[in-house]
Short mmCIF file of C-alpha atoms and ligand atoms in Angstrom, two decimals:
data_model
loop_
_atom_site.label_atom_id
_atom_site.label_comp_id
_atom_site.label_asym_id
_atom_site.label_seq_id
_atom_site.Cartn_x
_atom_site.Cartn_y
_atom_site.Cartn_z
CA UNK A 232 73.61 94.15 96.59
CA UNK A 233 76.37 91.49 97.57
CA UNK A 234 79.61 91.72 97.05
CA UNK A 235 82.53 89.92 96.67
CA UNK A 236 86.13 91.34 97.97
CA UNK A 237 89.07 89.22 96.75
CA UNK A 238 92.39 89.19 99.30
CA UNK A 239 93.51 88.76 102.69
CA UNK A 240 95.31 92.27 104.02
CA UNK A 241 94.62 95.29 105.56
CA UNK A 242 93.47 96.99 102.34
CA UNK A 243 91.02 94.10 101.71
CA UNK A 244 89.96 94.38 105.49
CA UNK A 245 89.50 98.39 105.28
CA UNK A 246 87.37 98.20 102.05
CA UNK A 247 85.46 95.54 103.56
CA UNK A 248 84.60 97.95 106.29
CA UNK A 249 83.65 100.33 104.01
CA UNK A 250 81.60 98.22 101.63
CA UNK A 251 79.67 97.35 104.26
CA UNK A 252 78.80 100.97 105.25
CA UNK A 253 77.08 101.46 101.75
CA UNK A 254 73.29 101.37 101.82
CA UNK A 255 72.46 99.04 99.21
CA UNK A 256 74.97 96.15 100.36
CA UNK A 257 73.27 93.41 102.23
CA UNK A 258 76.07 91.20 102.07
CA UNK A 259 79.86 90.80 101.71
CA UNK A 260 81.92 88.06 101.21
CA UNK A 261 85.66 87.76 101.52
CA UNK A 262 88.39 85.23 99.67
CA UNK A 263 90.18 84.46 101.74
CA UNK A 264 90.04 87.32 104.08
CA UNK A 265 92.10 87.11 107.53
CA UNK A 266 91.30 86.54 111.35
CA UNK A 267 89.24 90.00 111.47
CA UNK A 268 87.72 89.93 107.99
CA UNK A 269 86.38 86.60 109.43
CA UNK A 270 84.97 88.19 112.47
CA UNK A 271 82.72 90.94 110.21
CA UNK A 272 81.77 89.13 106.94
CA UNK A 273 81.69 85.66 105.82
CA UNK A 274 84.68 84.43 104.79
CA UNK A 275 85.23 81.88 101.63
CA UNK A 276 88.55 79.80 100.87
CA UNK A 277 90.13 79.80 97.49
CA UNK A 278 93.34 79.25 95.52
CA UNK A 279 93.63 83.05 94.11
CA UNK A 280 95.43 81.70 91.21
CA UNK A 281 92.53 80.05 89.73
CA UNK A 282 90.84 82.67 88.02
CA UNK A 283 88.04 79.88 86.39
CA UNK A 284 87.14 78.87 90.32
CA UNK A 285 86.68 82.74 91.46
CA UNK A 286 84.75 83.75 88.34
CA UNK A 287 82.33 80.63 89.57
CA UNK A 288 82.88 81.60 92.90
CA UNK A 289 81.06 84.68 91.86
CA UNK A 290 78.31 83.60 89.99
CA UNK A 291 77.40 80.84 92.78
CA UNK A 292 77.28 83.26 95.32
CA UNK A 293 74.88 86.05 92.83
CA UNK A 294 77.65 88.76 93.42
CA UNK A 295 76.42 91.90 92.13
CA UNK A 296 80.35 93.11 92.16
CA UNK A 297 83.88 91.53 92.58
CA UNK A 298 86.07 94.06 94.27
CA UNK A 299 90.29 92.67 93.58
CA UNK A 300 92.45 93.84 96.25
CA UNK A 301 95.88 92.59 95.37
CA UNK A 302 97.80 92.95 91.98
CA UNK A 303 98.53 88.75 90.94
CA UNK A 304 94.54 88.33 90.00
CA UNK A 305 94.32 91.25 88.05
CA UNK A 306 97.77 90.80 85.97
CA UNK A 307 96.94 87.45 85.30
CA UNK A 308 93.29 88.50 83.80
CA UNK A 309 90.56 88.00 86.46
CA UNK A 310 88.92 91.03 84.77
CA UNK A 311 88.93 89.86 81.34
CA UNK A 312 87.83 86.45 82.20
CA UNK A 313 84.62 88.42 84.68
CA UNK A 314 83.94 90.56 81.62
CA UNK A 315 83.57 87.84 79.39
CA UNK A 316 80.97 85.91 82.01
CA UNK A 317 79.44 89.29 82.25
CA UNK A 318 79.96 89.63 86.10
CA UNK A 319 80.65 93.07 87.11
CA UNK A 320 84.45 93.74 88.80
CA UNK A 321 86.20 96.47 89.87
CA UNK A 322 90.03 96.23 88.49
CA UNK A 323 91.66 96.66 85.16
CA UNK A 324 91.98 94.26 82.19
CA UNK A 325 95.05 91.65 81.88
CA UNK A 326 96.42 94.72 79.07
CA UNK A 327 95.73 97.62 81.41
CA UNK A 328 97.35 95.81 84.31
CA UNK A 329 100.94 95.42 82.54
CA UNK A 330 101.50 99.18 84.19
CA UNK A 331 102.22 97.21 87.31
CA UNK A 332 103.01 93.46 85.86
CA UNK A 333 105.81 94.59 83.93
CA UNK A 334 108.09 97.59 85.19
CA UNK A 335 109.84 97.72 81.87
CA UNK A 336 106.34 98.05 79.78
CA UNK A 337 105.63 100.60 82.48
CA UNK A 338 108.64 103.19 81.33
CA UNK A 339 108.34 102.77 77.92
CA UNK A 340 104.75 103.67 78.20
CA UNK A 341 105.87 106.39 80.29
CA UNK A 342 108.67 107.35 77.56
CA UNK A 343 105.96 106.66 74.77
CA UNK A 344 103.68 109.41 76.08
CA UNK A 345 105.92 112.15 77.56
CA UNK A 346 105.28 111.30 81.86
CA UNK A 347 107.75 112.11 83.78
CA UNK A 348 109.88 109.58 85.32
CA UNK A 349 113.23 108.51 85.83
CA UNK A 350 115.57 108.07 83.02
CA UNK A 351 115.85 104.51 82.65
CA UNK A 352 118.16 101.26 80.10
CA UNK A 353 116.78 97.79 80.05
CA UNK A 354 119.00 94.68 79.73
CA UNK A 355 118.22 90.94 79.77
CA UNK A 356 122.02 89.75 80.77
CA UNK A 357 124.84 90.51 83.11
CA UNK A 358 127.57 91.30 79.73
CA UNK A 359 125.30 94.31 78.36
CA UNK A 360 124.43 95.16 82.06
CA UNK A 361 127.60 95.77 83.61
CA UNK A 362 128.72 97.74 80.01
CA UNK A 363 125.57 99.86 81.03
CA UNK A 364 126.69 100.26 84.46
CA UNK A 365 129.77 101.77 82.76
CA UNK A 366 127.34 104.74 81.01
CA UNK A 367 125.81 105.15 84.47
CA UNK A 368 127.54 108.27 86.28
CA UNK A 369 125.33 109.01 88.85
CA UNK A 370 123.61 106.62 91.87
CA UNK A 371 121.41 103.87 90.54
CA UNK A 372 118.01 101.96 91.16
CA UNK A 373 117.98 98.28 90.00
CA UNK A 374 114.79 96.61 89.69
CA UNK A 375 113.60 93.12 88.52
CA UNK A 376 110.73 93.65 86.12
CA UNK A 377 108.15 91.14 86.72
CA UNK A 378 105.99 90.81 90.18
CA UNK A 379 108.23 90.52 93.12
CA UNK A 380 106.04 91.66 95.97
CA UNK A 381 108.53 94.68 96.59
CA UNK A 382 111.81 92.49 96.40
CA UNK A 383 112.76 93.37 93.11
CA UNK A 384 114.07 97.01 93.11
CA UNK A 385 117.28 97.69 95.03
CA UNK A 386 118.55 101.16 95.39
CA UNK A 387 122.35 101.01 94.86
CA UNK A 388 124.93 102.91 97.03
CA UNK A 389 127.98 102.37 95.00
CA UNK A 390 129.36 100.32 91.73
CA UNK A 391 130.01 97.24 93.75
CA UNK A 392 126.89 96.55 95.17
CA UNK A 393 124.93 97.48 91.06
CA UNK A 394 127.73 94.90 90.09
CA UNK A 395 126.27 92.69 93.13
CA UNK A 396 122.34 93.49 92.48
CA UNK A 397 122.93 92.77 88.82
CA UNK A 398 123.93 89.15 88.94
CA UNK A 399 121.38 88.70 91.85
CA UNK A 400 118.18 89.46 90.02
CA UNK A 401 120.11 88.54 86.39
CA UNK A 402 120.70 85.03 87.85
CA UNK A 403 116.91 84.68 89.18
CA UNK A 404 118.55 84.20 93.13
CA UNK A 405 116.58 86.85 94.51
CA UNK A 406 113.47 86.82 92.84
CA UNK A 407 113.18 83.90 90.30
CA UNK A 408 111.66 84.23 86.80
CA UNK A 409 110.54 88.07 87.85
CA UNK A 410 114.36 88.97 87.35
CA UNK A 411 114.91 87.55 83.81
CA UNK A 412 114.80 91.44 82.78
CA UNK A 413 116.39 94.19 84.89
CA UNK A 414 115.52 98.14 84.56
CA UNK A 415 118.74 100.07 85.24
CA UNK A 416 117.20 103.52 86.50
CA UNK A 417 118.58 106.66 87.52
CA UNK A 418 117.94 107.48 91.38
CA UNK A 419 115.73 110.50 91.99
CA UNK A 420 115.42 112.33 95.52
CA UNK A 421 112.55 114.07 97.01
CA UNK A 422 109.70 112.86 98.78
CA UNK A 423 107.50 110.25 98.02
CA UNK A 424 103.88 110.80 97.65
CA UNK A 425 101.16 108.00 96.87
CA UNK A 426 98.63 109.51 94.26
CA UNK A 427 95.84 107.43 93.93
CA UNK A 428 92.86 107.94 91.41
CA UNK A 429 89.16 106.34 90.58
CA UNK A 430 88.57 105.82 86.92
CA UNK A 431 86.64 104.12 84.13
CA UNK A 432 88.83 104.76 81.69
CA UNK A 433 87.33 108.16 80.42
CA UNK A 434 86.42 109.90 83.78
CA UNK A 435 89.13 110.10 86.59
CA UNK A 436 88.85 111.16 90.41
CA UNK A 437 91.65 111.48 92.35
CA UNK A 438 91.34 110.06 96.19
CA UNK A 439 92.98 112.37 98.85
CA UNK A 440 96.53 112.34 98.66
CA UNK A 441 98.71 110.11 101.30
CA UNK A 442 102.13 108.89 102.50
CA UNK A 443 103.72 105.38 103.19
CA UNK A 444 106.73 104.60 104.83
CA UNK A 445 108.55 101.83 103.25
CA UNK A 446 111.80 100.96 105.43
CA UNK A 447 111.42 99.28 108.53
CA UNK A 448 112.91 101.40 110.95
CA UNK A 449 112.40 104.94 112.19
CA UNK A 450 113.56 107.97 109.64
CA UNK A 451 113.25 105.85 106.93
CA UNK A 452 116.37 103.63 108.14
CA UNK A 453 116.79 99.91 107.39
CA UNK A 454 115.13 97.76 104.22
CA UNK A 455 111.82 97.87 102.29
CA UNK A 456 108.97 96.33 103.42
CA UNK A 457 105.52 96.45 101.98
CA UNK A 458 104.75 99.76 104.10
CA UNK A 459 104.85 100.17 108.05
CA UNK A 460 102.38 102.90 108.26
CA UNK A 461 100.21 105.75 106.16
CA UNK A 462 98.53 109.24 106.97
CA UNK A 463 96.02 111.17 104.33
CA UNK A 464 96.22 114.80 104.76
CA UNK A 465 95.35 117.58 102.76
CA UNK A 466 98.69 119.25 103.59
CA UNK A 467 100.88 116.68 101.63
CA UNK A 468 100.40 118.04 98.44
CA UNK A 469 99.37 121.82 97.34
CA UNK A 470 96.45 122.26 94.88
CA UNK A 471 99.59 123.88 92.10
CA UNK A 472 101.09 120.48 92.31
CA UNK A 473 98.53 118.19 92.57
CA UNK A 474 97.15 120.30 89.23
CA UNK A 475 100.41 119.32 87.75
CA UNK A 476 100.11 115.62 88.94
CA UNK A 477 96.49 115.47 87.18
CA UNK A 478 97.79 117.02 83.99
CA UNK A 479 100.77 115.48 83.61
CA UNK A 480 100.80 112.28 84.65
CA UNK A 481 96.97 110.86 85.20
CA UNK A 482 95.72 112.21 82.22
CA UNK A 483 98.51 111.64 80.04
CA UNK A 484 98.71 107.93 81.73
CA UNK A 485 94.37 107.25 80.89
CA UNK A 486 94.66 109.22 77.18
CA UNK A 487 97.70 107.08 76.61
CA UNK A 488 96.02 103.78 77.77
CA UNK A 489 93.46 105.02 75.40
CA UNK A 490 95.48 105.67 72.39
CA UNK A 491 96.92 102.22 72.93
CA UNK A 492 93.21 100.58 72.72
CA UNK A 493 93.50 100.39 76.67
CA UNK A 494 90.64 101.01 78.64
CA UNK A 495 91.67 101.10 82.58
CA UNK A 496 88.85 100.38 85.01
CA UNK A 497 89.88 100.62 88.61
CA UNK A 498 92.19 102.01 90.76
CA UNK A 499 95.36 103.59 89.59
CA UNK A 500 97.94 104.04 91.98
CA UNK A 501 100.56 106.67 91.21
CA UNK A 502 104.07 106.10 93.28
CA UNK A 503 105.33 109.91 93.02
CA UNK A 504 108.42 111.11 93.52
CA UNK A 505 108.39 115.35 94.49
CA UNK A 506 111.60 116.24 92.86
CA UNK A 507 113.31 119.83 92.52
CA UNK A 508 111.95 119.71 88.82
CA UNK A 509 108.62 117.99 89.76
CA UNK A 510 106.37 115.25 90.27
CA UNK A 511 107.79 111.72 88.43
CA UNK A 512 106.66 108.35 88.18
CA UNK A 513 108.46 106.00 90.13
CA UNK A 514 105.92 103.32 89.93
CA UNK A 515 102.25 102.49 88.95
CA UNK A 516 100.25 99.70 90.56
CA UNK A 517 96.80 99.24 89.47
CA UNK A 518 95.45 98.28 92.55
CA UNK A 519 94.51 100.12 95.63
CA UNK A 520 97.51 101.00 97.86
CA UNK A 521 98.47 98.26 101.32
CA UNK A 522 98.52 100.55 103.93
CA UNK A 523 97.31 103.84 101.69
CA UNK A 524 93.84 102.32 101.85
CA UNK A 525 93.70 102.23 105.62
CA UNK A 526 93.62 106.01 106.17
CA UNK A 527 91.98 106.56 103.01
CA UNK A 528 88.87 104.49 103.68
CA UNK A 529 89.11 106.30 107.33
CA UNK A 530 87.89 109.64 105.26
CA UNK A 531 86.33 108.70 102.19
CA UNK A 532 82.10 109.98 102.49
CA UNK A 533 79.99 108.88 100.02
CA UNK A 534 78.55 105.42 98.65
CA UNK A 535 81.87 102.66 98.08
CA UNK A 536 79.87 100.01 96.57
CA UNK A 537 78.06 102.25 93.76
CA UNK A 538 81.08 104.20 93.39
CA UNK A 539 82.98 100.94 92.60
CA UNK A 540 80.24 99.63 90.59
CA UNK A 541 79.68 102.62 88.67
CA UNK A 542 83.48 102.21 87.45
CA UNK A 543 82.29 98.57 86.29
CA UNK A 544 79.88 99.65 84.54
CA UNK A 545 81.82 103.03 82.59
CA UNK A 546 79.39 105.35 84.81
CA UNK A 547 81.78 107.14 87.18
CA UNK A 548 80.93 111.19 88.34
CA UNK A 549 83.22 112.84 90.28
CA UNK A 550 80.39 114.19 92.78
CA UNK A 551 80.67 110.05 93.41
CA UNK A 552 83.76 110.53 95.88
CA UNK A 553 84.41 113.43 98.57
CA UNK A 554 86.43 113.62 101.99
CA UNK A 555 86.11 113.86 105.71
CA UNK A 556 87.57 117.02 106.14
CA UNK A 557 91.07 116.76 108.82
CA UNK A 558 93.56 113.70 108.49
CA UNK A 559 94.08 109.96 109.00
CA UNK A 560 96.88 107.86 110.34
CA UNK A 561 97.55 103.93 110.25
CA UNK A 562 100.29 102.38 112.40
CA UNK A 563 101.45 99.30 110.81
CA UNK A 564 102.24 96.67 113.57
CA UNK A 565 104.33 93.53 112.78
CA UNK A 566 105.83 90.51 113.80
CA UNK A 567 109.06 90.11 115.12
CA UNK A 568 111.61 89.56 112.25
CA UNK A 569 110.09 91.43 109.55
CA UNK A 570 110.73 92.33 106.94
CA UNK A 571 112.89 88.81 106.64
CA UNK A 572 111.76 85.54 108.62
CA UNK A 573 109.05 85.78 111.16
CA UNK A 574 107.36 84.19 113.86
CA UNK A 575 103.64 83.10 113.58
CA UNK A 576 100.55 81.67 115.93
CA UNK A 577 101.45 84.38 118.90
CA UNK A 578 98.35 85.68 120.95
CA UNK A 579 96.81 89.22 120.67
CA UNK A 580 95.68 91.36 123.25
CA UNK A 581 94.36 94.43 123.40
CA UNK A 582 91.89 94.84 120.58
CA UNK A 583 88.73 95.33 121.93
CA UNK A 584 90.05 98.38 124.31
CA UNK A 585 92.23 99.71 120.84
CA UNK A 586 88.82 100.13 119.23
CA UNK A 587 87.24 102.08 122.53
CA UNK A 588 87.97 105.49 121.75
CA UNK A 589 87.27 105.74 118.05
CA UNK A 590 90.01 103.92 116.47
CA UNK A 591 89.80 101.10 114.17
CA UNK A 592 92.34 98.28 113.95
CA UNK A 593 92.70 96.38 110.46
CA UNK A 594 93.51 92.86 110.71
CA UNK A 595 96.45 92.41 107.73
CA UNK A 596 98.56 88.72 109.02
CA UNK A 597 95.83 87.40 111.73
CA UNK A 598 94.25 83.97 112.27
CA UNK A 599 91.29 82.77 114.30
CA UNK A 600 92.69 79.90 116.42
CA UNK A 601 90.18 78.59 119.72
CA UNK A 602 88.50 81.23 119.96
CA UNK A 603 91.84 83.84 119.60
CA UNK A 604 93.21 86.07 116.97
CA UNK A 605 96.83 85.39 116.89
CA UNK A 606 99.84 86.38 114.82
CA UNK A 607 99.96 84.88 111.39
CA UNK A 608 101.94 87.12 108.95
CA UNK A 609 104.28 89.72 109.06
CA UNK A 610 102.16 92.72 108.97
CA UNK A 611 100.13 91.77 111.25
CA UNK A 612 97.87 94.89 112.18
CA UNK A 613 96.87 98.79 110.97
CA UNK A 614 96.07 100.52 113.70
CA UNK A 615 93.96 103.21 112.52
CA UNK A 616 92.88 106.35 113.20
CA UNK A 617 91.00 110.00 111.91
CA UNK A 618 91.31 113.60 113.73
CA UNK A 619 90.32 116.94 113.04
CA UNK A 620 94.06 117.40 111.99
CA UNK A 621 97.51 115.12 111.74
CA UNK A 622 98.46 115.63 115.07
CA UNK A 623 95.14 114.59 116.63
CA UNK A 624 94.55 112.02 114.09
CA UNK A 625 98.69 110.49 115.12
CA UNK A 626 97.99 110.72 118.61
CA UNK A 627 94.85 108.45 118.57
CA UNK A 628 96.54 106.02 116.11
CA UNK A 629 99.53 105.88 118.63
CA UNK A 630 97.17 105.61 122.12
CA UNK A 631 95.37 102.55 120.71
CA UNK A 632 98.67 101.47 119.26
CA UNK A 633 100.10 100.85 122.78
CA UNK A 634 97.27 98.99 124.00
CA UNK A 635 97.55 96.26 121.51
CA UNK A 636 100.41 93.54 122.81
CA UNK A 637 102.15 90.67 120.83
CA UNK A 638 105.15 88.81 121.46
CA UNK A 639 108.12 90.32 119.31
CA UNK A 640 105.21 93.36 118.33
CA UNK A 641 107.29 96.19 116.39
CA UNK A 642 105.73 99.02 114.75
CA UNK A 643 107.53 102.19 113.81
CA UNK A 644 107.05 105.47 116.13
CA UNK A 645 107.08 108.56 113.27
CA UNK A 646 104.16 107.94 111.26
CA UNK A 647 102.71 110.80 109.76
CA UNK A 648 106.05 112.97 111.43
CA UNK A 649 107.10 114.38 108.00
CA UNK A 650 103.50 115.86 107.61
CA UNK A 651 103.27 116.93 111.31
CA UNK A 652 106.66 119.10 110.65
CA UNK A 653 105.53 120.45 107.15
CA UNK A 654 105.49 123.84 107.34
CA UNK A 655 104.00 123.91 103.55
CA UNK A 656 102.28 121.50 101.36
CA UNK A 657 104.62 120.10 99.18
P1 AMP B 4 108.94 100.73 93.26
O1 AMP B 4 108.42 99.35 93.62
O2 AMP B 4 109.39 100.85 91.84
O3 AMP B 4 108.07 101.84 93.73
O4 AMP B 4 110.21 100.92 94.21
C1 AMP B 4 110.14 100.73 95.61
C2 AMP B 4 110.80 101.87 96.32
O5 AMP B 4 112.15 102.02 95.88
C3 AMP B 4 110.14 103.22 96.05
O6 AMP B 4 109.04 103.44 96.87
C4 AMP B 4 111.29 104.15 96.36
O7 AMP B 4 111.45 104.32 97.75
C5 AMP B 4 112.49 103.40 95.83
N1 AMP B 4 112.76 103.80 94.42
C6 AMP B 4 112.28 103.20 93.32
N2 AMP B 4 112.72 103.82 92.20
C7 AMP B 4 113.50 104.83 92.60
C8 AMP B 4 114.25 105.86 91.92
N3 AMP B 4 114.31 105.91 90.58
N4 AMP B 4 114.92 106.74 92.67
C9 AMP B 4 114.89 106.67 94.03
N5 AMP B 4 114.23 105.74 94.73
C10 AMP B 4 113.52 104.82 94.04
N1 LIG B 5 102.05 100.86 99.85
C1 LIG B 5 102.66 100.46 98.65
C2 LIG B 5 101.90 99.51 97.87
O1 LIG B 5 100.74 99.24 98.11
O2 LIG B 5 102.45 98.98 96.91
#
């Protein structure tokens, strides 16, 4: 079997490792992949937002399976244009994908079939905004509703700064055409948990659950970046709630799909927020999670290729997907400056001797250059980890953490530390 994986992260670099772990895969190929992708499988260039040139891409090289890693391809219709070439891919329709392409057709579905989730307005200008503001008691989320690669939702301390965030996104200054439609939300607290789940649109099997860590800085401090680190543990969530999660929201999310004519193929990633009255939806992407997949991969047993395949082809069984029992930790490391401007092109050391005791380092912003892997994005590594529980599983991510050197290298130090002082599952 070959197979092709779309994307250049860490996700796309931890399912390649997987991938090629599964018994029938001779081959994999990666578009465009990164500096470490590079170093495992054979790596193809491509403009990602030519969905014509990947579909051919894919029939030139035979793949038996297209794997998408990151949302753009699959919201602008890479499956529907695969499915109508009859090439097998694994990742929802152009319709199925609007749960992440479109926040504001994302709560109304939500509001259409009874999931839990924020209460939420939508407006299209500033007049009808700011009135709404008015209406607003409490704290507020703002968010942009197209694709913004997590610039689009700013959580709102006071009047002044919704006021501020309005015109912002209204005005398309912080993210362009994205913000032509804002989602006024209410803000929820609690903790966040990622919920991820396998399905083929009838059957669905949820992966083990984990936990990103979105601001840059230690104790959640400082602003959103695309995640600095991840852990999978069976402690995060207890099996009452994660019952509650299945009934309520996956189910109701793939019957709803259904109702609407929708069938989802793929990977549906549930943002969760644990509040005092439950689990609700803060987001849904419908692609696997950047660094979620890192751990996850780290524990998943079982076949990745047929598993993924068998979702292309409507065949997916639960007994497809089970875990490495104990936990799994990535450490996200980055370049100096992120989450805003960063440098690029600055030497790595350390790899080989991270990877000596077990652990296994994702390449997410890394380039080949003379023989070198050097910086080239702003998350530039995961350094990853499994143990027979969190603390064992933290303490290896951290000891091949520290023997990995950049210039400007920052990488938060509490990953996993809200499982690690969990007394109970969630
Ligand atoms: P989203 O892209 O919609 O998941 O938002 C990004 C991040 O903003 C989430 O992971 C949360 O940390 C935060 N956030 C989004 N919506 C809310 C909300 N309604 N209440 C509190 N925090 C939120
Ligand atoms: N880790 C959050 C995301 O993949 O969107």
């Amino acid at each position: 079997m070959k197979v092709l994986v779309i994307g250049s992260g860490g996700r796309e670099h931890a399912l390649v490792w997987k991938l090629r772990q599964s018994e029938g895969v001779e081959q994999v190929y990666c578009v465009p992949g990164n500096g470490g992708i590079a170093r495992e499988v054979t790596c193809l260039s491509a403009d990602l937002k030519n969905i014509k040139a990947l579909a051919e891409l894919a029939e030139s090289l035979r793949a038996d399976l297209t794997v998408v890693g990151p949302e753009a391809p699959l919201v602008a219709g890479i499956a529907d244009e695969f499915e109508r070439r009859k090439l097998p891919i694994f990742g929802p329709n152009r319709a199925a994908a609007q749960l992440e392409g479109s926040k504001i057709f994302s709560k109304q579905f939500m509001r259409r079939h009874g999931i839990p989730t924020a209460d939420f307005t939508v407006c299209d200008n500033e007049q009808t905004g700011l009135a709404d503001l008015g209406r607003w008691g409490g704290p507020l989320v703002i968010k942009a509703d197209g694709l913004a690669a997590g610039k689009g939702v700013v959580v709102c301390a006071n009047r002044n700064e919704a006021e501020k965030t309005l015109h912002s996104i209204l005005s398309g200054e912080l993210v362009g055409e994205a913000g032509r439609k804002v989602l006024l939300e209410e803000k929820l607290s609690g903790e966040e948990v990622s919920f991820l789940v396998l399905t083929d649109g009838k059957t669905a099997v949820p992966l083990a659950p984990t936990q990103d860590h979105k601001q840059v800085w230690d104790d959640d401090r400082g602003p959103n970046t695309g995640g600095m680190g991840a852990y999978s543990d069976d402690g995060i969530l207890s099996p009452s709630l994660t019952q509650r999660v299945i009934d309520e929201v996956v189910s109701r999310t793939i019957e709803g799909l259904r109702a609407e004519g929708i069938t989802y193929k793929g990977l549906l990633y549930c943002g969760l927020m644990i509040t005092a009255d439950g689990p609700k939806v803060l987001e849904y992407n419908v692609r696997f999670g950047d660094p979620e997949t890192q751990p996850l991969m780290l524990r998943l047993q079982g076949d990745l290729a047929q598993t993924l395949l068998a979702i292309a082809n409507g065949e997916l069984r639960s007994s497809m997907v089970s875990w490495k029992t104990g936990s799994s930790v990535c450490v996200v490391a980055c370049s100096a400056g992120y989450p805003g401007e960063y440098a690029s092109g600055k030497t790595i050391g350390g790899l080989s001797e991270a990877e000596a005791d077990g652990a296994k380092v994702f390449h997410a912003g890394t380039a080949a250059k003379n023989g070198e892997i050097v910086t080239a994005g702003g998350r530039v590594l995961g350094i990853s980890a499994a143990g027979s529980d969190l603390a064992a599983a933290t303490a290896a991510a951290y000891e091949a953490t520290a023997k990995i050197h950049f210039d400007g290298m920052h990488y938060r130090r509490d990953i996993a530390r809200k499982g690690l002082q969990r007394v109970r599952p969630l």
